[in-house]
């Protein structure tokens, strides 16, 4: 049995065994002790748990009287109505959809030295599964150990969003300032991975903080029961906060609901290297694309990715800039490829000639992109936001596929009304304009110009 499969089994066993214990990246403290009710001691042989007063969006919270343990059950549902139009086509293409429906159990134990999370996605084919059937139900399943009970160091085992993605991809879907994540995030993001993650937070000046993170995963996306291919994936991220930390964990939410009273800024960079990838994104799934060497053994290209980001908030304003670049390294030992039906072929013809390296690169998400977005949250809980995304494919890249991609300039505008003083309930309208790079295909033929989407989203959290 391969060492990668053994590692995955061990991590999964740990996560399930401690399914009474996992974490949020923000500090979870026991708040509002004056607004609690206590279950009578007569119902229990030991200390009665505290049941906290319920507020919409905060979930059900239980804690021990001594503060050693806490558990929080939350969830949310998003429904959308989407209408699409295409240049030169007078028809409207519309559909209703339950975009996301999620349940999450968080908590801590041993005076916050142990944290845990179990997250379930109830919608098949949502963003948690990416291009595969993995993750259709299981989103998060991890346990974290914090030796000092604070954010100085946290070591996490299991499945979670990876810090080596772009910044937007490890923010909550319920707090997005537009109906969907950016095209940069959806194209390049690996979403969730299985492995070990280490994070720290250190004060490095009068106000400044440095938050480094390391990740070692199996590089095959969310947990599956099938064979996992390739080697390990190694990554690191560092975030620098020159003016201090965001209030209320605000660097994990796009909008400035905390109304920062002084400017807050985060400068971030990450890098990851996958030692053998069998999917297009370098770590989103396993076994999608396989190659063999002369001995008939699986031989795979390596995949690297870097991210740079800038995130700013002040008095209701928010601004974020992101840049992503990917590379592939194709071994010279590859001699054949595995077709979808399981048969093999030694044909790597591209541009009319046999070229193994370029053929393989043409099947991967290779290139770069940048994303600029910003907005303002009014005091009456109306918010307006805009975003521009530009994609730059490599010469040989799956991003040149004219059915799914080649819409390389995206302009988006959004207006939303929060019905409560947090992110729990909202109504949101987003207009997106995808400018094509020449003639491209769609379900009814070909077109050039703009693909236009109008998305009305409603959300309620409990």
Coordinates of C-alpha atoms in Angstrom, one line a residue:
X1 CA 0.0 0.0 0.0
X2 CA 1.5 3.4 -1.1
X3 CA 2.7 5.8 1.6
X4 CA 0.3 8.5 0.2
X5 CA -2.7 6.3 0.7
X6 CA -1.6 5.5 4.2
X7 CA -1.2 9.2 5.0
X8 CA -4.6 10.0 3.7
X9 CA -6.2 7.2 5.8
X10 CA -4.4 8.3 8.9
X11 CA -5.4 11.9 8.5
X12 CA -9.0 10.9 7.8
X13 CA -9.1 8.7 10.8
X14 CA -7.8 11.5 13.1
X15 CA -10.4 13.9 11.7
X16 CA -13.2 11.4 12.2
X17 CA -12.0 10.3 15.7
X18 CA -11.9 13.9 16.9
X19 CA -15.2 14.8 15.1
X20 CA -16.0 16.4 18.4
X21 CA -13.1 19.0 17.8
X22 CA -12.0 21.4 14.8
X23 CA -11.4 25.2 13.9
X24 CA -12.1 28.5 12.2
X25 CA -9.1 30.6 11.3
X26 CA -10.5 33.4 13.5
X27 CA -10.6 33.3 17.3
X28 CA -13.8 31.9 18.6
X29 CA -14.5 33.1 22.2
X30 CA -17.4 32.7 24.5
X31 CA -19.3 35.9 24.1
X32 CA -22.5 37.3 25.5
X33 CA -22.5 35.3 28.8
X34 CA -25.2 37.6 30.1
X35 CA -27.5 36.3 27.3
X36 CA -27.5 32.6 28.2
X37 CA -29.7 30.0 29.6
X38 CA -28.5 27.0 31.5
X39 CA -30.0 23.5 31.2
X40 CA -30.9 22.3 34.7
X41 CA -28.1 20.4 36.5
X42 CA -30.6 17.6 37.3
X43 CA -30.4 16.5 33.7
X44 CA -26.7 15.8 33.9
X45 CA -24.3 14.0 36.2
X46 CA -21.6 16.7 35.6
X47 CA -21.5 20.4 34.8
X48 CA -24.5 21.5 32.8
X49 CA -23.6 22.9 29.3
X50 CA -24.4 26.6 28.7
X51 CA -26.9 27.1 25.8
X52 CA -26.2 30.6 24.4
X53 CA -29.0 32.9 23.3
X54 CA -29.8 32.4 19.6
X55 CA -29.3 35.1 17.0
X56 CA -29.9 34.6 13.3
X57 CA -26.7 33.7 11.6
X58 CA -24.8 32.8 14.8
X59 CA -26.0 29.2 14.9
X60 CA -26.6 27.1 18.0
X61 CA -23.8 27.5 20.5
X62 CA -23.0 25.3 23.5
X63 CA -20.2 25.7 26.0
X64 CA -19.0 24.4 29.3
X65 CA -19.3 26.7 32.4
X66 CA -15.5 26.7 32.9
X67 CA -14.8 27.7 29.3
X68 CA -12.9 24.5 28.4
X69 CA -15.2 23.5 25.6
X70 CA -17.4 25.1 23.0
X71 CA -19.5 23.8 20.0
X72 CA -21.2 25.8 17.3
X73 CA -23.6 24.4 14.7
X74 CA -24.3 26.8 11.8
X75 CA -25.3 26.7 8.1
X76 CA -26.7 28.7 5.2
X77 CA -28.7 28.4 2.0
X78 CA -28.2 30.4 -1.2
X79 CA -30.7 30.3 -4.1
X80 CA -30.1 32.0 -7.4
X81 CA -32.0 33.0 -10.5
X82 CA -29.6 33.2 -13.5
X83 CA -30.2 34.7 -17.0
X84 CA -27.6 34.5 -19.7
X85 CA -27.4 36.2 -23.1
X86 CA -24.9 36.0 -26.0
X87 CA -23.9 38.5 -28.6
X88 CA -25.9 37.9 -31.8
X89 CA -28.4 35.5 -30.1
X90 CA -31.8 37.0 -29.1
X91 CA -32.7 34.2 -26.8
X92 CA -32.5 34.3 -23.0
X93 CA -31.1 31.2 -21.2
X94 CA -32.4 31.1 -17.6
X95 CA -32.5 28.8 -14.7
X96 CA -33.3 28.6 -10.9
X97 CA -30.7 26.9 -8.7
X98 CA -29.9 26.2 -5.1
X99 CA -26.3 27.5 -5.4
X100 CA -25.1 26.5 -1.9
X101 CA -26.6 24.7 1.1
X102 CA -24.1 24.0 3.8
X103 CA -24.0 22.8 7.4
X104 CA -20.9 23.3 9.6
X105 CA -20.0 22.2 13.1
X106 CA -17.1 24.1 14.8
X107 CA -15.7 23.9 18.2
X108 CA -12.8 23.8 20.6
X109 CA -11.7 21.8 23.6
X110 CA -9.0 21.9 26.3
X111 CA -9.3 25.6 26.7
X112 CA -8.9 26.3 23.0
X113 CA -5.9 24.1 22.5
X114 CA -7.9 21.8 20.3
X115 CA -10.1 23.1 17.5
X116 CA -12.2 21.2 15.0
X117 CA -14.6 21.6 12.0
X118 CA -16.9 19.3 10.1
X119 CA -18.4 20.9 7.0
X120 CA -21.1 19.3 4.7
X121 CA -22.2 20.5 1.3
X122 CA -25.7 19.4 0.4
X123 CA -25.6 20.6 -3.2
X124 CA -24.1 18.3 -5.8
X125 CA -21.8 20.0 -8.3
X126 CA -21.2 23.2 -6.2
X127 CA -17.8 24.9 -6.0
X128 CA -16.7 22.5 -3.3
X129 CA -16.4 19.7 -5.8
X130 CA -14.7 21.6 -8.6
X131 CA -14.6 19.5 -11.8
X132 CA -14.9 16.2 -10.0
X133 CA -17.4 14.2 -7.9
X134 CA -15.1 14.5 -4.9
X135 CA -16.3 16.8 -2.1
X136 CA -19.9 16.6 -3.1
X137 CA -20.8 16.2 0.5
X138 CA -17.6 16.5 2.6
X139 CA -16.1 20.0 2.6
X140 CA -14.1 20.4 5.8
X141 CA -13.0 17.6 8.2
X142 CA -10.0 18.6 10.3
X143 CA -8.6 18.9 13.8
X144 CA -6.1 21.6 14.9
X145 CA -3.7 21.6 17.8
X146 CA -2.7 25.0 19.3
X147 CA 0.1 24.3 21.9
X148 CA -0.4 27.6 23.7
X149 CA -4.1 28.0 23.3
X150 CA -3.7 31.1 21.1
X151 CA -2.8 32.0 17.5
X152 CA 1.0 31.8 17.9
X153 CA 0.9 28.4 16.3
X154 CA -1.8 26.1 14.9
X155 CA -1.1 22.7 13.4
X156 CA -4.1 21.2 11.4
X157 CA -4.6 17.7 10.1
X158 CA -7.3 16.7 7.6
X159 CA -9.2 18.3 4.7
X160 CA -9.6 22.0 4.5
X161 CA -9.2 25.0 2.2
X162 CA -5.5 25.5 1.5
X163 CA -3.6 28.7 2.2
X164 CA -1.6 28.3 -1.0
X165 CA -4.7 29.3 -3.0
X166 CA -5.5 32.9 -3.9
X167 CA -6.8 34.9 -0.9
X168 CA -10.5 35.0 -2.1
X169 CA -10.6 31.2 -2.1
X170 CA -10.2 30.9 1.7
X171 CA -12.9 33.4 2.5
X172 CA -16.4 32.2 3.3
X173 CA -18.8 31.9 0.4
X174 CA -21.5 33.4 2.6
X175 CA -19.6 36.7 2.8
X176 CA -18.8 37.3 -0.9
X177 CA -19.4 40.8 -2.1
X178 CA -20.5 39.5 -5.5
X179 CA -22.7 36.5 -6.2
X180 CA -19.7 34.3 -7.2
X181 CA -16.0 34.2 -6.7
X182 CA -13.8 35.8 -9.4
X183 CA -12.9 34.0 -12.6
X184 CA -9.3 33.9 -11.3
X185 CA -10.5 31.9 -8.3
X186 CA -12.7 29.5 -10.2
X187 CA -10.1 28.8 -12.9
X188 CA -6.9 28.4 -10.8
X189 CA -8.2 27.4 -7.3
X190 CA -7.8 23.9 -6.0
X191 CA -10.4 24.7 -3.3
X192 CA -9.7 22.0 -0.6
X193 CA -6.9 19.5 -0.1
X194 CA -6.0 16.7 2.4
X195 CA -2.8 17.0 4.4
X196 CA -1.1 18.8 7.3
X197 CA -1.1 22.6 7.7
X198 CA 0.8 24.9 10.0
X199 CA -0.1 28.6 10.7
X200 CA 1.3 31.2 13.0
X201 CA 0.8 34.8 14.0
X202 CA 3.6 37.0 15.4
X203 CA 3.9 40.7 16.3
X204 CA 6.9 42.2 14.5
X205 CA 6.6 45.9 15.5
X206 CA 4.6 48.4 17.3
X207 CA 1.5 47.4 15.3
X208 CA 2.7 45.1 12.5
X209 CA 2.0 41.4 12.4
X210 CA 3.4 38.6 10.3
X211 CA 1.3 35.4 9.6
X212 CA 3.3 32.6 7.9
X213 CA 1.7 29.3 6.9
X214 CA 3.0 25.9 5.5
X215 CA 1.1 23.1 3.9
X216 CA 2.0 19.6 2.8
X217 CA -0.8 17.7 1.1
X218 CA -1.1 14.8 -1.3
X219 CA -1.9 17.2 -4.1
X220 CA -5.1 15.4 -5.2
X221 CA -7.9 17.6 -4.0
X222 CA -10.6 16.5 -1.5
X223 CA -10.7 13.0 0.0
X224 CA -11.7 10.1 -2.3
X225 CA -11.6 6.4 -1.8
X226 CA -9.9 5.7 -5.2
X227 CA -6.3 5.6 -6.0
X228 CA -4.4 8.8 -5.4
X229 CA -1.7 9.6 -8.0
X230 CA 1.6 11.6 -8.1
X231 CA 3.7 12.8 -5.2
X232 CA 3.2 15.3 -2.4
X233 CA 2.4 19.0 -2.8
X234 CA 4.4 21.5 -0.9
X235 CA 3.3 25.1 -0.3
X236 CA 3.8 28.2 1.9
X237 CA 2.1 31.6 2.4
X238 CA 3.0 34.7 4.3
X239 CA 0.7 37.6 5.1
X240 CA 2.1 40.9 6.4
X241 CA -0.1 43.4 8.3
X242 CA 1.8 46.7 8.6
X243 CA -1.1 48.6 10.4
X244 CA -2.2 45.8 12.7
X245 CA -4.8 43.0 12.4
X246 CA -8.3 43.5 11.0
X247 CA -11.1 43.8 13.5
X248 CA -13.4 40.7 14.1
X249 CA -11.3 38.5 11.8
X250 CA -12.1 40.9 8.9
X251 CA -9.3 39.6 6.6
X252 CA -11.5 36.5 6.1
X253 CA -14.5 38.6 4.9
X254 CA -14.5 40.7 1.8
X255 CA -16.9 43.4 3.1
X256 CA -16.0 45.8 5.9
X257 CA -18.9 45.1 8.2
X258 CA -16.6 46.0 11.2
X259 CA -16.1 49.5 9.8
X260 CA -12.4 49.7 10.4
X261 CA -11.7 52.9 12.4
X262 CA -8.1 53.0 11.1
X263 CA -6.7 51.7 7.7
X264 CA -6.0 48.0 7.6
X265 CA -3.8 46.4 5.0
X266 CA -2.6 42.9 4.3
X267 CA 0.2 42.1 1.8
X268 CA 0.3 38.4 0.9
X269 CA 2.3 35.9 -1.2
X270 CA 2.1 32.1 -1.6
X271 CA 3.9 29.4 -3.6
X272 CA 3.1 25.7 -4.1
X273 CA 4.8 22.9 -6.0
X274 CA 3.0 19.6 -6.8
X275 CA 5.4 16.7 -7.4
X276 CA 3.3 15.0 -10.1
X277 CA -0.2 16.2 -11.0
X278 CA -3.0 14.1 -12.6
X279 CA -5.5 17.0 -13.0
X280 CA -5.6 20.3 -14.9
X281 CA -5.1 22.6 -12.0
X282 CA -2.3 21.0 -10.1
X283 CA -4.2 19.7 -7.1
X284 CA -7.9 19.8 -7.5
X285 CA -8.6 16.1 -8.2
X286 CA -6.9 12.8 -8.9
X287 CA -6.5 10.5 -11.9
X288 CA -8.2 12.8 -14.5
X289 CA -5.1 12.8 -16.8
X290 CA -2.5 10.1 -16.7
X291 CA 0.7 9.4 -18.6
X292 CA 3.1 6.4 -18.6
X293 CA 6.8 5.8 -19.1
X294 CA 8.5 3.0 -21.0
X295 CA 8.1 0.6 -18.1
X296 CA 4.3 1.2 -18.1
X297 CA 4.4 3.1 -14.8
X298 CA 2.5 6.3 -14.2
X299 CA 4.7 9.3 -14.9
X300 CA 3.3 12.8 -14.4
X301 CA 4.2 16.5 -15.0
X302 CA 5.0 18.7 -12.0
X303 CA 3.0 21.8 -11.4
X304 CA 3.9 25.1 -9.7
X305 CA 1.8 28.1 -8.8
X306 CA 2.4 31.5 -7.2
X307 CA -0.1 34.1 -5.8
X308 CA 0.4 37.7 -4.8
X309 CA -2.4 39.8 -3.1
X310 CA -3.2 43.1 -1.6
X311 CA -6.2 43.6 0.7
X312 CA -7.4 46.9 2.2
X313 CA -10.3 48.1 4.4
X314 CA -11.2 51.4 5.9
X315 CA -14.5 52.8 7.2
X316 CA -16.7 50.6 5.0
X317 CA -14.4 50.6 1.9
X318 CA -12.8 47.4 0.7
X319 CA -10.3 46.8 -2.1
X320 CA -8.5 43.6 -3.1
X321 CA -6.0 42.9 -5.9
X322 CA -4.8 39.4 -6.7
X323 CA -2.3 38.0 -9.2
X324 CA -1.7 34.3 -10.1
X325 CA 0.8 32.5 -12.3
X326 CA 1.2 28.8 -13.0
X327 CA 4.0 26.6 -14.6
X328 CA 4.3 23.0 -15.6
X329 CA 7.5 20.8 -15.8
X330 CA 7.1 17.8 -18.1
X331 CA 9.5 14.9 -17.6
X332 CA 11.4 13.6 -20.6
X333 CA 10.6 10.0 -19.6
X334 CA 6.9 10.1 -20.6
X335 CA 6.2 7.9 -23.6
X336 CA 2.4 7.4 -23.8
X337 CA -0.9 8.7 -22.5
X338 CA -4.0 7.0 -21.0
X339 CA -7.2 7.7 -22.9
X340 CA -10.6 8.2 -21.2
X341 CA -11.6 4.6 -22.0
X342 CA -8.4 3.2 -20.3
X343 CA -6.5 2.4 -23.5
X344 CA -3.1 4.0 -24.2
X345 CA -1.6 5.9 -27.1
X346 CA 1.8 7.2 -28.0
X347 CA 0.5 10.0 -30.2
X348 CA 1.2 13.5 -28.8
X349 CA 0.5 15.4 -32.0
X350 CA 0.0 19.1 -31.7
X351 CA 0.3 21.8 -34.4
X352 CA 0.8 19.0 -36.9
X353 CA 3.9 17.5 -35.2
X354 CA 4.7 15.1 -32.4
X355 CA 5.6 17.1 -29.3
X356 CA 5.1 15.5 -26.0
X357 CA 5.9 18.5 -23.8
X358 CA 3.6 21.0 -25.6
X359 CA 0.8 18.4 -25.9
X360 CA 0.8 17.8 -22.2
X361 CA 1.0 21.5 -21.4
X362 CA -2.0 22.1 -23.6
X363 CA -4.1 20.0 -21.3
X364 CA -3.2 22.0 -18.1
X365 CA -4.4 25.3 -16.7
X366 CA -1.2 27.3 -17.5
X367 CA -1.0 31.1 -17.7
X368 CA -1.5 34.1 -15.4
X369 CA -4.4 36.3 -14.3
X370 CA -5.0 39.4 -12.2
X371 CA -8.1 40.4 -10.4
X372 CA -9.1 43.9 -9.1
X373 CA -12.2 44.4 -7.0
X374 CA -13.6 46.9 -4.5
X375 CA -16.7 48.3 -2.9
X376 CA -18.4 50.2 -0.1
X377 CA -20.8 49.1 2.6
X378 CA -23.2 51.8 3.6
X379 CA -24.4 52.3 7.2
X380 CA -27.9 51.1 6.2
X381 CA -26.4 47.8 5.0
X382 CA -26.6 48.4 1.3
X383 CA -23.4 47.5 -0.5
X384 CA -22.1 48.2 -4.0
X385 CA -19.1 46.5 -5.6
X386 CA -17.2 46.1 -8.9
X387 CA -14.6 43.7 -10.2
X388 CA -12.4 43.3 -13.2
X389 CA -10.5 40.1 -14.1
X390 CA -8.1 39.5 -16.9
X391 CA -6.8 36.1 -17.9
X392 CA -3.5 35.6 -19.9
X393 CA -3.2 32.0 -21.2
X394 CA 0.1 30.5 -22.1
X395 CA 0.6 29.6 -25.8
X396 CA 0.1 25.9 -24.8
X397 CA -2.7 25.8 -22.2
X398 CA -6.1 24.4 -21.6
X399 CA -7.2 28.1 -21.2
X400 CA -7.2 28.3 -25.0
X401 CA -10.2 25.9 -25.1
X402 CA -12.8 28.0 -26.8
X403 CA -15.8 26.2 -25.3
X404 CA -15.0 26.7 -21.6
X405 CA -12.5 29.6 -21.7
X406 CA -11.3 32.3 -24.1
X407 CA -13.5 34.9 -22.2
X408 CA -10.4 36.7 -21.0
X409 CA -11.8 40.0 -19.8
X410 CA -14.6 40.0 -17.2
X411 CA -16.4 43.1 -15.9
X412 CA -18.8 42.6 -12.9
X413 CA -21.0 44.9 -10.9
X414 CA -23.1 44.1 -7.8
X415 CA -25.5 45.7 -5.4
X416 CA -26.8 43.9 -2.3
X417 CA -29.0 44.6 0.7
X418 CA -28.1 42.9 4.0
X419 CA -31.3 42.4 6.0
X420 CA -29.5 41.9 9.3
X421 CA -26.4 43.6 10.8
X422 CA -24.1 40.8 9.8
X423 CA -23.7 38.5 6.7
X424 CA -26.5 36.1 7.5
X425 CA -29.3 37.3 5.3
X426 CA -29.1 39.3 2.0
X427 CA -30.6 39.9 -1.5
X428 CA -28.0 40.5 -4.2
X429 CA -27.9 41.3 -7.9
X430 CA -24.8 40.8 -9.9
X431 CA -24.2 41.7 -13.6
X432 CA -21.3 40.0 -15.3
X433 CA -19.9 40.7 -18.8
X434 CA -17.5 38.2 -20.3
X435 CA -15.6 39.5 -23.3
X436 CA -14.6 36.8 -25.8
X437 CA -11.2 36.5 -27.3
X438 CA -12.4 36.0 -30.9
X439 CA -14.9 33.4 -32.0
X440 CA -15.9 30.9 -29.2
X441 CA -18.3 28.1 -28.8
X442 CA -21.4 27.8 -26.6
X443 CA -24.4 25.4 -26.3
X444 CA -26.1 26.8 -29.4
X445 CA -23.2 27.2 -31.8
X446 CA -20.5 30.0 -31.8
X447 CA -20.4 33.7 -31.1
X448 CA -18.0 36.6 -30.5
X449 CA -18.5 39.6 -28.3
X450 CA -20.0 39.4 -24.9
X451 CA -21.5 36.6 -22.7
X452 CA -23.8 38.5 -20.3
X453 CA -25.0 37.1 -17.0
X454 CA -27.6 38.5 -14.5
X455 CA -27.6 36.7 -11.2
X456 CA -30.2 37.3 -8.4
X457 CA -29.1 35.7 -5.2
X458 CA -30.9 35.3 -1.9
X459 CA -29.2 34.0 1.3
X460 CA -30.2 33.1 4.8
X461 CA -27.9 31.7 7.5
X462 CA -29.0 30.1 10.7

